[in-house]
CSV table of C-alpha atoms in Angstrom, one decimal:
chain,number,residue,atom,x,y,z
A,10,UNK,CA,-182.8,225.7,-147.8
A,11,UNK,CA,-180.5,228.4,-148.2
A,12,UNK,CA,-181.0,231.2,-145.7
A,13,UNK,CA,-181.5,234.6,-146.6
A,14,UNK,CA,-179.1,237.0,-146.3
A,15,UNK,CA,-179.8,240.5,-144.8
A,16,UNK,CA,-177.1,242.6,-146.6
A,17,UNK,CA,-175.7,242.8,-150.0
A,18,UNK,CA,-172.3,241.7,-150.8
A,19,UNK,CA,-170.2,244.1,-152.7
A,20,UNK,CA,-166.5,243.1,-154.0
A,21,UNK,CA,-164.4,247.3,-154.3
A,22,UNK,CA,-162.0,246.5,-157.0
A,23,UNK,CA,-158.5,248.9,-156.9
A,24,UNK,CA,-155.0,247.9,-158.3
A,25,UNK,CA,-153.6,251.1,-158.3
A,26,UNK,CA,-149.9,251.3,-157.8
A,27,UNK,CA,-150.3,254.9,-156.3
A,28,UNK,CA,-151.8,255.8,-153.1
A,29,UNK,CA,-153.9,259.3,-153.8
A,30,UNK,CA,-157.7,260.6,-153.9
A,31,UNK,CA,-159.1,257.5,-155.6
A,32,UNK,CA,-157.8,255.2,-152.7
A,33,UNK,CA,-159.4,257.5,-150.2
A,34,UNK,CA,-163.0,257.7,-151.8
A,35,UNK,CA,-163.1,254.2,-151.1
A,36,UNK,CA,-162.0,254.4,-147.4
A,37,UNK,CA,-164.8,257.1,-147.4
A,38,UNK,CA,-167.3,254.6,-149.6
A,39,UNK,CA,-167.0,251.9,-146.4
A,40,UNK,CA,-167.4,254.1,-143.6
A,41,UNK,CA,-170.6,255.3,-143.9
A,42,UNK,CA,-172.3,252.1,-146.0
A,43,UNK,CA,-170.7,248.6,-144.0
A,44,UNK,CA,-174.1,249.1,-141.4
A,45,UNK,CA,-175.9,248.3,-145.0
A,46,UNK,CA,-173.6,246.4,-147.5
A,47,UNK,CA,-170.9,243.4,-146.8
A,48,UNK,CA,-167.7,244.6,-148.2
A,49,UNK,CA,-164.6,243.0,-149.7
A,50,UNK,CA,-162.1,244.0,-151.4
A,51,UNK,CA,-159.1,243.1,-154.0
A,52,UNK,CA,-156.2,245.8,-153.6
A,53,UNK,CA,-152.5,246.3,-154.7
A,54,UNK,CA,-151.3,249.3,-152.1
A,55,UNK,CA,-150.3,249.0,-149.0
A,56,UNK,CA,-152.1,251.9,-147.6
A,57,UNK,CA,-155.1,251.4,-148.6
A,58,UNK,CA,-155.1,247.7,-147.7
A,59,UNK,CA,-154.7,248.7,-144.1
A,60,UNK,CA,-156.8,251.2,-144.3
A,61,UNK,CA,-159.4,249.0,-145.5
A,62,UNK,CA,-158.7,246.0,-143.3
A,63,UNK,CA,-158.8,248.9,-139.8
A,64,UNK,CA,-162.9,249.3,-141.3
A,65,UNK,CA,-163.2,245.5,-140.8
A,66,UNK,CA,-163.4,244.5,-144.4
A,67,UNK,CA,-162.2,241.2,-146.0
A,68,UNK,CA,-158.8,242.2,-148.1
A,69,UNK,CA,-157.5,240.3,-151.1
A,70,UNK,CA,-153.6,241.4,-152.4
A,71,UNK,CA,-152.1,241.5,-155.7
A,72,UNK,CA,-148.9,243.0,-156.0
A,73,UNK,CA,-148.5,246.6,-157.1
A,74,UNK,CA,-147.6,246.9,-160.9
A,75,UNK,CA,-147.1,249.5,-163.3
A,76,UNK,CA,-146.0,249.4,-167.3
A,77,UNK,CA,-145.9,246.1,-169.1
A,78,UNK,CA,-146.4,244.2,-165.9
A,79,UNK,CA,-149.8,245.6,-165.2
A,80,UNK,CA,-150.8,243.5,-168.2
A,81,UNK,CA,-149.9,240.5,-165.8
A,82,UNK,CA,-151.9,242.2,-162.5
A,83,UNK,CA,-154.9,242.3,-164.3
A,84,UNK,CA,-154.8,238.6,-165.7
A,85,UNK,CA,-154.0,237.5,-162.5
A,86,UNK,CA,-157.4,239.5,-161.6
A,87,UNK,CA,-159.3,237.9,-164.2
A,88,UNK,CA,-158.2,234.5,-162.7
A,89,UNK,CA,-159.1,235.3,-159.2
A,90,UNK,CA,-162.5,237.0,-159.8
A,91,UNK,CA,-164.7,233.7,-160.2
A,92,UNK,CA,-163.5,232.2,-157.1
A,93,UNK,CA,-164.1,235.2,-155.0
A,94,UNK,CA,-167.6,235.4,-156.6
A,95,UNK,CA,-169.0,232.5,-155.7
A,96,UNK,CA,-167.0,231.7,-152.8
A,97,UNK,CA,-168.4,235.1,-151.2
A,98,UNK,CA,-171.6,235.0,-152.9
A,99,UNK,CA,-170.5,238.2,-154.3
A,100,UNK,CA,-173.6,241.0,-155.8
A,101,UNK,CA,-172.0,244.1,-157.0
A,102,UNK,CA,-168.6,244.6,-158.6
A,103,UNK,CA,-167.3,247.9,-157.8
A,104,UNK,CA,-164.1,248.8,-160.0
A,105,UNK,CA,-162.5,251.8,-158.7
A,106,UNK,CA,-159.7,252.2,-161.6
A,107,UNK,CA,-158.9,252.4,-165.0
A,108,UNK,CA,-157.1,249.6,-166.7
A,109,UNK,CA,-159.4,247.3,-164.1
A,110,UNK,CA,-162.7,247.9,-166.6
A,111,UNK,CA,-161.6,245.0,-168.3
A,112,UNK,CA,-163.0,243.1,-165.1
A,113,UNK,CA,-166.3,244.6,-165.8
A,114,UNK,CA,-167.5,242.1,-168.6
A,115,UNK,CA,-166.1,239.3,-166.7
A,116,UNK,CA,-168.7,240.0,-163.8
A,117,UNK,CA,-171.1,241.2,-165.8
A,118,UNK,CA,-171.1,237.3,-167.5
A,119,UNK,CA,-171.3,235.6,-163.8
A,120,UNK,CA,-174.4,237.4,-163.6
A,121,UNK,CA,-173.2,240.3,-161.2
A,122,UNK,CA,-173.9,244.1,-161.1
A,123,UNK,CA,-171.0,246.0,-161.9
A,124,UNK,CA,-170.2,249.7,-160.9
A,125,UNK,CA,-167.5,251.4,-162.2
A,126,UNK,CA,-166.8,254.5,-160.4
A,127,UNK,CA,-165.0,257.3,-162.5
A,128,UNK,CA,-162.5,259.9,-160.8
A,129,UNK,CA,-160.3,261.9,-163.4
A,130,UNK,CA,-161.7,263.2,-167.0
A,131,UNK,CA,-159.2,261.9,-170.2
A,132,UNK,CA,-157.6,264.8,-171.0
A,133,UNK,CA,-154.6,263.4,-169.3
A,134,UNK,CA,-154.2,260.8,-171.9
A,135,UNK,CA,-152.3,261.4,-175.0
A,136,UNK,CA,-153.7,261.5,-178.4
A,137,UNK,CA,-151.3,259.2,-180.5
A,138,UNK,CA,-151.0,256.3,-179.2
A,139,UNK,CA,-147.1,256.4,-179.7
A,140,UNK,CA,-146.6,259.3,-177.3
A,141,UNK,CA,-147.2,256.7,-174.3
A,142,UNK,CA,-148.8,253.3,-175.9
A,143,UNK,CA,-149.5,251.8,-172.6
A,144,UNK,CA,-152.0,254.7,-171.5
A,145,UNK,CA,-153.2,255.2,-174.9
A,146,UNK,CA,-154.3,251.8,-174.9
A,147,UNK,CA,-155.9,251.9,-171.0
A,148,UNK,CA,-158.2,254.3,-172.6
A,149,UNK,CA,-159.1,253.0,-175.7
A,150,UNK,CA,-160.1,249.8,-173.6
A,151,UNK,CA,-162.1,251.6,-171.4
A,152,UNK,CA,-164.0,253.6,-174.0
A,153,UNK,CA,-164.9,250.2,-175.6
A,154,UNK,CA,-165.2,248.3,-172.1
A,155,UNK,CA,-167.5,251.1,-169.8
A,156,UNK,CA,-170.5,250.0,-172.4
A,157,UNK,CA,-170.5,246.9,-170.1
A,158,UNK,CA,-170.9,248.6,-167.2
A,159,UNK,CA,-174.5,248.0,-165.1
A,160,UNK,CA,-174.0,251.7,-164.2
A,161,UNK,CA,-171.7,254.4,-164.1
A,162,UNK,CA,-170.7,256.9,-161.0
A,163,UNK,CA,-169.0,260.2,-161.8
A,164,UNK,CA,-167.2,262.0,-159.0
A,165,UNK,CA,-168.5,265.3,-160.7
A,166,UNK,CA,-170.7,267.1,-162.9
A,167,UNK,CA,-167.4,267.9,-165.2
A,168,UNK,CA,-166.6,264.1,-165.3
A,169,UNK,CA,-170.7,263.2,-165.6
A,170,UNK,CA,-170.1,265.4,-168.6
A,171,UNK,CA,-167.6,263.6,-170.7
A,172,UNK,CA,-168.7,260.0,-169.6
A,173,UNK,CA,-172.2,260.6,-171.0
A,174,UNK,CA,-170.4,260.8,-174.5
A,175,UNK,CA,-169.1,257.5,-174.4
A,176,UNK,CA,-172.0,255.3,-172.8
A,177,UNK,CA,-176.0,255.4,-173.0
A,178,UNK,CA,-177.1,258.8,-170.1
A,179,UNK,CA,-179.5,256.4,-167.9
A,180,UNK,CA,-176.3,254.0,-167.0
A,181,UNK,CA,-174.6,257.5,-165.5
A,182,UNK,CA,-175.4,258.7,-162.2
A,183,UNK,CA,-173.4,261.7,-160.6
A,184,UNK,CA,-172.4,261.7,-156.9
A,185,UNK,CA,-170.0,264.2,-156.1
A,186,UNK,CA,-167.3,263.5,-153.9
A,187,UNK,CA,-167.9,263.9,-150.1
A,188,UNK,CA,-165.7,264.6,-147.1
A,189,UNK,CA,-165.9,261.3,-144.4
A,190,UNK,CA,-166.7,263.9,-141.8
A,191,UNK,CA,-167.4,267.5,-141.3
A,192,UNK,CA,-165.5,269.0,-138.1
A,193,UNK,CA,-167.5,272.0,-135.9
A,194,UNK,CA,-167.5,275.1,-137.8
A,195,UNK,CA,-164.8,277.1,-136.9
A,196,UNK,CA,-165.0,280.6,-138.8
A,197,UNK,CA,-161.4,281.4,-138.9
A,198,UNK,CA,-160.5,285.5,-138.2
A,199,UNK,CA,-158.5,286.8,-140.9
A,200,UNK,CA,-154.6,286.3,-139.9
A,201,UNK,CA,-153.0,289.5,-138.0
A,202,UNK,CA,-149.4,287.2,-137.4
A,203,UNK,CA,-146.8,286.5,-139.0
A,204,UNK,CA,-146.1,283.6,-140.8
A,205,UNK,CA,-149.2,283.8,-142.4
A,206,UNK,CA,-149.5,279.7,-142.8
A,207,UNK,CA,-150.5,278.5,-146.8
A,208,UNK,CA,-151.0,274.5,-147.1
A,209,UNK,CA,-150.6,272.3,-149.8
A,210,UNK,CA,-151.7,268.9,-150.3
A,211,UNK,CA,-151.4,266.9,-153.1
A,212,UNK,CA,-149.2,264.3,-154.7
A,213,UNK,CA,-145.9,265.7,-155.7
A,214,UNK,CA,-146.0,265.6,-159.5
A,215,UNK,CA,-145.9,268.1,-162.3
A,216,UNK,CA,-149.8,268.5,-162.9
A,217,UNK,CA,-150.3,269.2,-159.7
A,218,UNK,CA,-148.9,272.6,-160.3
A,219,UNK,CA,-147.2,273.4,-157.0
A,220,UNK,CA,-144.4,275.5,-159.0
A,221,UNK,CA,-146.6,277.5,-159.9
A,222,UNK,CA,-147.6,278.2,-156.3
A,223,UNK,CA,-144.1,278.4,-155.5
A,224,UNK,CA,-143.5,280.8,-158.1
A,225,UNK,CA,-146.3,283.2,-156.5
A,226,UNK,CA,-144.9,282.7,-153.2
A,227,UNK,CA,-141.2,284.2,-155.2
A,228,UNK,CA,-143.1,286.9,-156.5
A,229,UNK,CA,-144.5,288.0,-152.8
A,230,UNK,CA,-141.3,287.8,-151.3
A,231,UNK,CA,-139.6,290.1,-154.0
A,232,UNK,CA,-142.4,292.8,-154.1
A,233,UNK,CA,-144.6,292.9,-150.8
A,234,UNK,CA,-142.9,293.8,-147.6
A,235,UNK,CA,-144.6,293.1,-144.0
A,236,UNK,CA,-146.5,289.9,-143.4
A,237,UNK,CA,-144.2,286.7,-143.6
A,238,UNK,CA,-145.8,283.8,-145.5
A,239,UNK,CA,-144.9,280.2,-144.9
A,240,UNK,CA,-145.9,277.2,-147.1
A,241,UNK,CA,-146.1,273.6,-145.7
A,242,UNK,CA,-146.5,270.9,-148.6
A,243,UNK,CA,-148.2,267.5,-147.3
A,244,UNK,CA,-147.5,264.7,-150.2
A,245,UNK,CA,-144.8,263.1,-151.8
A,246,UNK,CA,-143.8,261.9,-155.5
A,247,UNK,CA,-141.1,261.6,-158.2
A,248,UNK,CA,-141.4,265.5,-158.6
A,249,UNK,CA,-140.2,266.2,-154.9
A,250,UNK,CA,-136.9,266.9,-155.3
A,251,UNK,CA,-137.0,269.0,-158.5
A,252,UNK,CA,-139.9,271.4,-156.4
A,253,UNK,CA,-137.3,271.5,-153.7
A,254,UNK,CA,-135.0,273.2,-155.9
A,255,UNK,CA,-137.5,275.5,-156.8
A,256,UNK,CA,-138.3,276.2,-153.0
A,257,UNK,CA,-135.0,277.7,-152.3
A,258,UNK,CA,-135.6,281.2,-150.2
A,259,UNK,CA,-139.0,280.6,-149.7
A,260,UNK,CA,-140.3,279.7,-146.0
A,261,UNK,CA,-141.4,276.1,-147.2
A,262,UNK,CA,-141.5,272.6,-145.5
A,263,UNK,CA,-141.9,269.8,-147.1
A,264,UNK,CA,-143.6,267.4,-144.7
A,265,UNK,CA,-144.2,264.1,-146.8
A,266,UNK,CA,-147.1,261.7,-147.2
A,267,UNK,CA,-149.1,261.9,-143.8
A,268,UNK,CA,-151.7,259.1,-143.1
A,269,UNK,CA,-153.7,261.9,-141.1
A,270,UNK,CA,-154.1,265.2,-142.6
A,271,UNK,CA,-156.0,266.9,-140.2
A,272,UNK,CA,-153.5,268.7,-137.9
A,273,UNK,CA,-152.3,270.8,-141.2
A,274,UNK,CA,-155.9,271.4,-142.0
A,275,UNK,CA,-156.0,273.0,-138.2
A,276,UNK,CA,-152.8,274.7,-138.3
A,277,UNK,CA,-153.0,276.2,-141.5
A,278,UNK,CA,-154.6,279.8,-142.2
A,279,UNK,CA,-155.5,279.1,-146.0
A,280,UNK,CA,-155.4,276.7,-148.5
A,281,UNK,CA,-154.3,276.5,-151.8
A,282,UNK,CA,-154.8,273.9,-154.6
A,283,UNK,CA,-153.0,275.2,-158.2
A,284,UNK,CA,-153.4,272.3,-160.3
A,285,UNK,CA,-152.9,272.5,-163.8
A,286,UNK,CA,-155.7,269.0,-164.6
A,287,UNK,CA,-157.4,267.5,-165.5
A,288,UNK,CA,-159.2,266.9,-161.8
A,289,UNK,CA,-162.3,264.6,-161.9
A,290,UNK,CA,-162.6,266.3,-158.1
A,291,UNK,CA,-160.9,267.4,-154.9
A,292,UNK,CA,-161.3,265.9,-152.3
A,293,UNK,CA,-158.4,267.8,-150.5
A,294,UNK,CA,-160.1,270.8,-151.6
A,295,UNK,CA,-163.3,269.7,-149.8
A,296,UNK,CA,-161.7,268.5,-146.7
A,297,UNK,CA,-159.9,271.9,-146.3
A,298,UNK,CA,-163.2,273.8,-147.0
A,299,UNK,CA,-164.8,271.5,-144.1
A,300,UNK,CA,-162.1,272.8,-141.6
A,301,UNK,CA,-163.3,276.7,-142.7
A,302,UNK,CA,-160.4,277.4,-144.3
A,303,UNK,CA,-160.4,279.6,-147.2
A,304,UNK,CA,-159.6,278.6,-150.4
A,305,UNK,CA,-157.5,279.6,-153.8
A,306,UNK,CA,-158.1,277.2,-156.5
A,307,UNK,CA,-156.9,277.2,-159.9
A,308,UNK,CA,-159.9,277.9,-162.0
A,309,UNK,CA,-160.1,274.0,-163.4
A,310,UNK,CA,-164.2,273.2,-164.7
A,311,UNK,CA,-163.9,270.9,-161.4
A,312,UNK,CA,-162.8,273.5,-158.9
A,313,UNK,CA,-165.2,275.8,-160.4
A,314,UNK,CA,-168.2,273.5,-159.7
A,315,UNK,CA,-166.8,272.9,-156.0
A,316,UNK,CA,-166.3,276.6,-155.6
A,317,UNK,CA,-169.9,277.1,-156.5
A,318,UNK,CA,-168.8,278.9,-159.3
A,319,UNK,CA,-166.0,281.3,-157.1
A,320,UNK,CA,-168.5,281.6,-154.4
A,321,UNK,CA,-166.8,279.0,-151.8
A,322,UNK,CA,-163.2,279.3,-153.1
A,323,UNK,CA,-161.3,282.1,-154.8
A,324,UNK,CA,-160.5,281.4,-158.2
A,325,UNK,CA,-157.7,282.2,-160.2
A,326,UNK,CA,-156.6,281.2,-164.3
A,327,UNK,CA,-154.8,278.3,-163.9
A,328,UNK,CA,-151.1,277.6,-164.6
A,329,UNK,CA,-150.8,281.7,-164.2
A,330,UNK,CA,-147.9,282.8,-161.5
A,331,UNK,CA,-149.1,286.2,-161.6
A,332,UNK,CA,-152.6,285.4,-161.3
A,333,UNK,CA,-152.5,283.5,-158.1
A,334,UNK,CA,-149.6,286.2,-156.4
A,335,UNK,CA,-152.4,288.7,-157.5
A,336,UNK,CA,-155.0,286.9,-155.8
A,337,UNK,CA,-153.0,285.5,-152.9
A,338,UNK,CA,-152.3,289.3,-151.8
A,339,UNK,CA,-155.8,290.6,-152.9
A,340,UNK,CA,-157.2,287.7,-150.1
A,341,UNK,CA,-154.7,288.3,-147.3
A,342,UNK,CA,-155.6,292.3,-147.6
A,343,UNK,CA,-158.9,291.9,-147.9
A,344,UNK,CA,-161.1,291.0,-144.4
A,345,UNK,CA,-164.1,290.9,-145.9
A,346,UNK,CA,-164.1,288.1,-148.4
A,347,UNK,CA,-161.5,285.9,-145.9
A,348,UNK,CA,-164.5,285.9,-143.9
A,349,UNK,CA,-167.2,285.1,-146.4
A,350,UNK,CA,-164.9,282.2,-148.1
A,351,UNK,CA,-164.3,280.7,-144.6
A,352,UNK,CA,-168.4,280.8,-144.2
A,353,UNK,CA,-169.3,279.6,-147.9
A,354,UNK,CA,-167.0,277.2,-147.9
A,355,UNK,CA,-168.5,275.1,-145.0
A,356,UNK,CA,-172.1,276.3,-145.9
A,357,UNK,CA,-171.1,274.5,-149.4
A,358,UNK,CA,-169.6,271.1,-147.7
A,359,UNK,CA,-172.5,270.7,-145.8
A,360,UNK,CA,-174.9,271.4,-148.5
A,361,UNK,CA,-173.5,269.6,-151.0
A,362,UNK,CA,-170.7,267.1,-150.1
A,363,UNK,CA,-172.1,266.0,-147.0
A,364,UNK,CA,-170.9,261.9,-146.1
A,365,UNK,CA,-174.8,261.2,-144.9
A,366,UNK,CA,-176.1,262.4,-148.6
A,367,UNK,CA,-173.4,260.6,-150.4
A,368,UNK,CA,-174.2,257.0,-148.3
A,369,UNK,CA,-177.6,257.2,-149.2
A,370,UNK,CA,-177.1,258.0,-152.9
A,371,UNK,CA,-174.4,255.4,-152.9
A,372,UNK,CA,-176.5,252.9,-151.2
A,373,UNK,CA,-179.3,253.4,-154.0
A,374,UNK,CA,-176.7,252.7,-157.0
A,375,UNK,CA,-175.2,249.6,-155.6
A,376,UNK,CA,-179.1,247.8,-154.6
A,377,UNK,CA,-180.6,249.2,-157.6
């Protein structure tokens, strides 16, 4: 007789070529959960392969791929799926990508449950398939493919939103994204030095919008005289060295990818995240919030819904240089609302993106 088992086996599916937000959800997902649910894993990056492996769980490799040879990654999936099924008596599929949905009918017909978890809405896709076929393509599959699904978990409302378009509303469950842990609250006095110390993090690429941070920080320096404002930018990415350029005479450091963010959450006085989208979430955002720093967000549907609607974060109209120099200097001068962002912010982590609320919401979708 076959013994029972106690736990659930899940198998966390990520090929992504990139190391970013996505591949730290799941490093977040096993913390919290591997008390309840047997993890394994098939990965492509590095980074996340080691982090995943440090939590104890079973890693699997394929090679990172991007372009045409993606195409190949994912047969190569396809092949290695069945075998890691049955030979880990495998009960839940969780896909944690985009071009990976095609796995989900494929363990859907062994008779699995498959989760796909979705992070970013599609506005970042093109809409003629010529513009960028491979991309065009990625989406059209999953539009077809996430049908398939046994359920669907949005990161956020604003992703929850777009998702329920394309597949029936009961397979959709929203869990918004979580921090893995929530430091002592330290309410942060409003900055009487000099540098005043503004942190970035983020991959370095275009969307991201840190030019258009840097072009705030150009307009301070040319029209407000007094406090000193330094910028340190954690992240790296094939836009680095063109942001460099445009960093010239401003008090910036680029410091790289960093495997432990913490110390510039610490060190830093405020936080600012300018992306121009789409954002399914951000989970920078949130960790920076959970170290009571106050925020300046660009005023994406996302960062509205984590700013509690510009109550836990300062907003301002996204992509707008003047804008975010207006409300950088309209923070820095103004006591009162430093101290109330530094308070609402961790009030709204611990309310609402707290790691114990996710795991038990997570643990529901992947035993249901």
């Amino acid at each position: 007789m076959k013994p029972t088992r106690k736990q659930k086996h899940v198998l966390l599916i990520d090929l992504g070529a990139s190391f970013g937000g996505a591949e730290i959800y799941l490093e977040n997902l096993v913390g919290p959960l591997r008390e309840h649910l047997t993890f394994f894993a098939l990965c492509a990056h590095p980074e996340i392969t080691r982090r995943l492996r440090k939590l104890r769980v079973k890693v699997f490799t394929l090679p990172c791929s991007t372009g045409f040879s993606k195409m190949f990654q994912i047969l190569y999936a396809l092949c290695l799926l069945p075998y890691l099924l049955i030979r880990y008596d495998i009960d839940t599929v969780q896909i944690n990508g985009y071009s990976e949905i095609l796995l989900i009918p494929f363990a859907r017909l062994w008779g699995r449950t498959a989760v796909a978890t979705r992070h970013l809405s599609f506005d970042i896709e093109v809409r003629y398939w010529y513009q960028a076929p491979g991309r065009f393509a990625a989406r059209f599959l999953y539009q077809r493919l996430a049908h398939f699904a046994s359920r669907i978990i949005c990161v956020s409302d604003a992703v929850g939103r777009e998702v329920r378009g394309l597949v029936p509303e009961n397979k959709v469950i929203v869990i918004p994204n979580w921090v893995a842990s929530i430091p002592p609250s330290r309410l942060r006095p409003p900055p009487t030095h000099s540098p005043v110390n503004i942190l970035f993090v983020g991959r370095l690429v275009e969307y991201k919008g840190l030019q258009v941070l840097l072009g705030a920080l150009h307009h301070l320096n040319a029209y407000q005289a007094g406090t000193r404002l330094r910028l340190t930018i954690v992240g790296d990415g094939e836009y680095r060295a063109e942001l460099e350029r445009k960093a010239a005479g401003i008090d910036a450091r680029f410091v790289g990818f960093q495997a432990d963010v913490s110390p510039y959450y610490e060190a830093a006085d405020l936080f600012v995240s300018p992306s121009l989208g789409p954002e399914g979430s951000s989970l920078v955002t949130l960790e920076a919030m959970a170290h009571c720093l106050p925020c300046l967000v660009s005023d994406l549907p996302v960062h509205r819904e984590i700013a509690n609607n510009g109550k836990a974060a300062m907003l301002f109209c996204s992509g707008s240089i003047d804008d975010l120099a207006e409300k950088l200097r309209t923070l820095l001068e103004s006591h009162a609302e430093w101290r109330s962002y530094c308070h609402s912010a961790y009030t709204t982590v611990q309310m609402k993106h707290n790691p114990e609320i996710a795991a038990r919401a997570y643990l529901g979708a992947f035993s249901a």
